Amino acid sequence: AQSVTQPDIHITVSEGASLELRCNYSYGATPYLFWYVQSPGQGLQLLLKYFSGDTLVQGIKGFEAEFKRSQSSFNLRKPSVHWSDAAEYFCAVGADSSYKLIFGSGTRLLVRP
Amino acid sequence: NAGVMQNPRHLVRRRGQEARLRCSPMKGHSHVYWYRQLPEEGLKFMVYLQKENIIDESGMPKERFSAEFPKEGPSILRIQQVVRGDSAAYFCASSPLRGGQETQYFGPGTRLLVL
């Protein structure tokens, strides 16, 4: 069965520091991969997605993610975190031709001033 | 182009009452998905609808829950005889084509609290 693991429940970084949020998935073929961000009390906003091609994907707000097939990972990175990045981040997988997004349990990012 | 709209944003119901959640997809989108987010968890797929058709309701509880997407008007998620365990955030998403190969755009959610 497909699954998504986000091993870090909470992460705290200082403003201006770099960030990496981990995401591992379990799926036999190459999945469609997404990162969404959810601010408190808000819906989900798409940060970036990977369907095929270049394994380094650029997204909005200065985020990027790299698909590594050998590690079944799709980690999210940002070189310099801003206080406004504090939110919950969800990694999601869409299996081939599937509309059912499977979400990880999320990583809550706190940003120290 | 307005995004996905959901109303109400917050809904309080007593046990045994009915909850009705509405979702208007983005303009030009004919595919609607409902997800449920329990506290401290990720979103879980519930149902996928196209206009006047339920395509996949495999994630929906067998009893008390139903969904529709009529030819005119918003998609409705209905929960009858609510129980405390139904307290959650319910998100609607839409896409122009079938999701998986298309991005699903999410609404702000309806937060249901059952007293």
Short mmCIF file of C-alpha atoms in Angstrom, two decimals:
data_model
loop_
_atom_site.label_atom_id
_atom_site.label_comp_id
_atom_site.label_asym_id
_atom_site.label_seq_id
_atom_site.Cartn_x
_atom_site.Cartn_y
_atom_site.Cartn_z
CA ALA A 1 0.00 0.00 0.00
CA GLN A 2 1.13 3.50 -0.71
CA SER A 3 2.21 5.61 2.22
CA VAL A 4 3.92 8.89 2.99
CA THR A 5 6.15 9.46 5.99
CA GLN A 6 7.16 12.78 7.37
CA PRO A 7 9.45 11.78 10.22
CA ASP A 8 9.68 15.19 11.87
CA ILE A 9 6.55 16.29 13.70
CA HIS A 10 8.02 19.65 14.72
CA ILE A 11 11.01 21.58 13.49
CA THR A 12 12.29 24.87 14.89
CA VAL A 13 14.75 27.03 12.97
CA SER A 14 16.03 30.55 13.39
CA GLU A 15 15.00 33.19 10.92
CA GLY A 16 17.54 33.33 8.12
CA ALA A 17 18.67 29.75 8.63
CA SER A 18 18.30 27.05 6.02
CA LEU A 19 15.51 24.50 6.16
CA GLU A 20 15.00 20.94 5.05
CA LEU A 21 11.78 19.02 5.63
CA ARG A 22 11.89 15.31 5.00
CA CYS A 23 9.40 13.22 3.10
CA ASN A 24 9.62 9.54 2.22
CA TYR A 25 7.07 7.62 0.24
CA SER A 26 6.28 4.03 -0.46
CA TYR A 27 5.14 3.27 -3.99
CA GLY A 28 6.29 0.87 -6.71
CA ALA A 29 6.47 3.27 -9.63
CA THR A 30 7.27 6.95 -9.92
CA PRO A 31 4.52 8.80 -8.13
CA TYR A 32 3.28 12.33 -8.50
CA LEU A 33 4.67 14.28 -5.56
CA PHE A 34 3.41 17.44 -3.94
CA TRP A 35 4.24 19.77 -1.10
CA TYR A 36 1.45 21.84 0.42
CA VAL A 37 1.60 24.44 3.17
CA GLN A 38 -1.19 25.11 5.65
CA SER A 39 -1.24 28.24 7.78
CA PRO A 40 -3.26 28.12 11.01
CA GLY A 41 -6.98 27.98 10.29
CA GLN A 42 -6.39 28.11 6.56
CA GLY A 43 -6.62 25.74 3.64
CA LEU A 44 -3.75 24.13 1.80
CA GLN A 45 -1.64 26.04 -0.67
CA LEU A 46 0.42 24.20 -3.25
CA LEU A 47 4.14 24.97 -2.95
CA LEU A 48 5.43 22.75 -5.73
CA LYS A 49 4.87 19.48 -7.52
CA TYR A 50 6.85 16.83 -9.36
CA PHE A 51 5.41 14.75 -12.16
CA SER A 52 8.46 13.93 -14.29
CA GLY A 53 11.63 15.42 -15.75
CA ASP A 54 14.15 17.44 -13.79
CA THR A 55 14.34 16.01 -10.30
CA LEU A 56 14.98 19.42 -8.72
CA VAL A 57 11.72 21.33 -8.63
CA GLN A 58 11.33 25.02 -7.93
CA GLY A 59 8.24 26.27 -6.17
CA ILE A 60 6.72 29.42 -4.82
CA LYS A 61 8.05 31.46 -1.89
CA GLY A 62 11.64 30.38 -2.56
CA PHE A 63 11.06 26.68 -1.85
CA GLU A 64 12.53 23.81 -3.82
CA ALA A 65 12.37 20.04 -3.54
CA GLU A 66 14.45 17.22 -4.91
CA PHE A 67 13.09 13.86 -5.99
CA LYS A 68 15.50 11.03 -5.22
CA ARG A 69 14.21 7.76 -6.59
CA SER A 70 16.93 5.67 -4.92
CA GLN A 71 15.91 6.98 -1.50
CA SER A 72 12.17 7.26 -2.20
CA SER A 73 12.39 10.79 -0.91
CA PHE A 74 11.10 14.22 -1.87
CA ASN A 75 12.61 16.62 0.65
CA LEU A 76 11.63 20.27 0.76
CA ARG A 77 14.31 22.92 1.15
CA LYS A 78 14.63 26.65 1.55
CA PRO A 79 18.00 28.43 1.86
CA SER A 80 16.81 31.20 4.19
CA VAL A 81 13.67 30.95 6.27
CA HIS A 82 11.42 33.94 6.93
CA TRP A 83 9.17 34.31 9.98
CA SER A 84 6.15 34.12 7.66
CA ASP A 85 7.13 30.56 6.73
CA ALA A 86 5.92 29.31 10.11
CA ALA A 87 3.13 26.87 9.21
CA GLU A 88 2.43 23.20 8.76
CA TYR A 89 3.86 21.48 5.73
CA PHE A 90 2.36 18.41 4.11
CA CYS A 91 3.94 16.09 1.62
CA ALA A 92 1.50 14.19 -0.59
CA VAL A 93 1.66 11.42 -3.15
CA GLY A 94 -0.64 10.78 -6.07
CA ALA A 95 -0.17 7.31 -7.48
CA ASP A 96 -0.16 6.88 -11.27
CA SER A 97 -3.58 7.79 -12.65
CA SER A 98 -4.92 8.10 -9.14
CA TYR A 99 -6.87 11.04 -7.84
CA LYS A 100 -6.49 9.99 -4.24
CA LEU A 101 -3.79 12.10 -2.74
CA ILE A 102 -2.13 10.39 0.18
CA PHE A 103 -0.85 12.84 2.72
CA GLY A 104 1.84 12.58 5.34
CA SER A 105 0.98 13.57 8.87
CA GLY A 106 2.67 16.94 8.46
CA THR A 107 5.63 18.83 9.88
CA ARG A 108 5.00 21.92 11.94
CA LEU A 109 7.62 24.59 11.37
CA LEU A 110 8.37 27.15 14.05
CA VAL A 111 10.64 30.09 13.27
CA ARG A 112 12.67 31.77 16.00
CA PRO A 113 13.24 35.50 15.62
CA ASN B 1 -10.46 33.72 -10.90
CA ALA B 2 -11.87 32.91 -7.48
CA GLY B 3 -10.46 29.90 -5.73
CA VAL B 4 -12.31 26.98 -4.25
CA MET B 5 -14.97 28.26 -1.89
CA GLN B 6 -16.33 26.42 1.10
CA ASN B 7 -19.03 27.39 3.52
CA PRO B 8 -19.58 27.60 6.29
CA ARG B 9 -16.03 28.04 7.54
CA HIS B 10 -17.04 26.91 11.01
CA LEU B 11 -19.99 24.76 11.99
CA VAL B 12 -21.12 23.71 15.43
CA ARG B 13 -23.61 20.89 15.81
CA ARG B 14 -24.97 18.89 18.72
CA ARG B 15 -24.85 15.14 18.64
CA GLY B 16 -27.62 13.74 16.49
CA GLN B 17 -28.01 16.80 14.27
CA GLU B 18 -27.19 17.00 10.57
CA ALA B 19 -24.21 18.84 9.14
CA ARG B 20 -24.24 20.12 5.59
CA LEU B 21 -20.99 21.35 4.07
CA ARG B 22 -20.81 23.17 0.73
CA CYS B 23 -18.06 23.45 -1.82
CA SER B 24 -17.95 25.55 -4.97
CA PRO B 25 -15.06 24.50 -7.21
CA MET B 26 -12.87 26.87 -9.15
CA LYS B 27 -14.37 28.16 -12.35
CA GLY B 28 -13.90 25.64 -15.13
CA HIS B 29 -13.25 22.75 -12.75
CA SER B 30 -15.63 19.82 -12.98
CA HIS B 31 -13.87 17.42 -10.60
CA VAL B 32 -14.37 17.71 -6.85
CA TYR B 33 -12.69 15.82 -4.02
CA TRP B 34 -13.48 15.82 -0.32
CA TYR B 35 -10.88 15.15 2.36
CA ARG B 36 -11.12 14.98 6.13
CA GLN B 37 -8.43 16.12 8.52
CA LEU B 38 -8.64 14.85 12.06
CA PRO B 39 -6.73 16.78 14.75
CA GLU B 40 -2.95 16.36 14.48
CA GLU B 41 -3.26 14.24 11.34
CA GLY B 42 -2.87 14.62 7.60
CA LEU B 43 -5.76 14.76 5.19
CA LYS B 44 -7.57 11.56 4.27
CA PHE B 45 -9.43 11.09 0.99
CA MET B 46 -13.18 10.64 1.31
CA VAL B 47 -14.89 10.95 -2.06
CA TYR B 48 -14.39 12.00 -5.67
CA LEU B 49 -17.24 13.44 -7.70
CA GLN B 50 -17.89 14.81 -11.13
CA LYS B 51 -21.06 16.64 -12.07
CA GLU B 52 -24.02 14.39 -11.15
CA ASN B 53 -21.74 11.40 -10.60
CA ILE B 54 -19.98 9.84 -7.64
CA ILE B 55 -16.81 8.35 -9.07
CA ASP B 56 -15.20 6.96 -5.93
CA GLU B 57 -16.54 7.04 -2.39
CA SER B 58 -14.18 4.42 -1.00
CA GLY B 59 -12.91 6.75 1.72
CA MET B 60 -16.31 7.68 3.00
CA PRO B 61 -17.78 6.02 6.10
CA LYS B 62 -20.52 3.63 5.03
CA GLU B 63 -23.17 5.13 7.27
CA ARG B 64 -24.39 8.68 7.88
CA PHE B 65 -22.14 10.27 5.23
CA SER B 66 -23.21 11.19 1.71
CA ALA B 67 -21.99 13.51 -1.02
CA GLU B 68 -23.42 14.98 -4.17
CA PHE B 69 -22.35 17.34 -6.95
CA PRO B 70 -25.49 18.38 -8.82
CA LYS B 71 -25.60 19.77 -12.33
CA GLU B 72 -26.20 23.21 -10.90
CA GLY B 73 -24.87 24.47 -7.61
CA PRO B 74 -22.16 23.48 -5.19
CA SER B 75 -21.04 20.07 -4.07
CA ILE B 76 -22.56 19.05 -0.75
CA LEU B 77 -21.11 16.77 1.91
CA ARG B 78 -23.84 15.70 4.30
CA ILE B 79 -23.31 14.08 7.66
CA GLN B 80 -26.41 12.79 9.37
CA GLN B 81 -26.75 12.20 13.11
CA VAL B 82 -23.33 13.60 13.86
CA VAL B 83 -21.20 12.17 16.65
CA ARG B 84 -18.25 13.68 18.47
CA GLY B 85 -15.82 11.67 16.36
CA ASP B 86 -17.00 13.60 13.30
CA SER B 87 -15.33 16.74 14.66
CA ALA B 88 -12.67 17.55 12.09
CA ALA B 89 -11.73 19.90 9.29
CA TYR B 90 -13.32 18.98 5.98
CA PHE B 91 -11.54 20.18 2.88
CA CYS B 92 -12.78 20.30 -0.65
CA ALA B 93 -10.48 20.36 -3.65
CA SER B 94 -11.12 20.74 -7.34
CA SER B 95 -9.27 20.14 -10.58
CA PRO B 96 -10.01 20.75 -14.24
CA LEU B 97 -9.23 17.17 -15.15
CA ARG B 98 -8.99 14.03 -13.10
CA GLY B 99 -6.55 14.50 -10.25
CA GLY B 100 -3.29 12.63 -10.00
CA GLN B 101 -2.16 14.08 -13.30
CA GLU B 102 -3.65 17.43 -12.42
CA THR B 103 -3.12 19.61 -9.42
CA GLN B 104 -5.89 19.65 -6.87
CA TYR B 105 -6.64 23.12 -5.54
CA PHE B 106 -7.94 23.20 -2.00
CA GLY B 107 -10.51 25.38 -0.35
CA PRO B 108 -10.14 26.90 3.14
CA GLY B 109 -12.04 24.07 4.77
CA THR B 110 -15.01 23.75 7.08
CA ARG B 111 -14.20 23.11 10.70
CA LEU B 112 -16.94 21.02 12.24
CA LEU B 113 -17.29 20.83 15.99
CA VAL B 114 -19.77 18.37 17.47
CA LEU B 115 -20.79 19.08 21.04
#
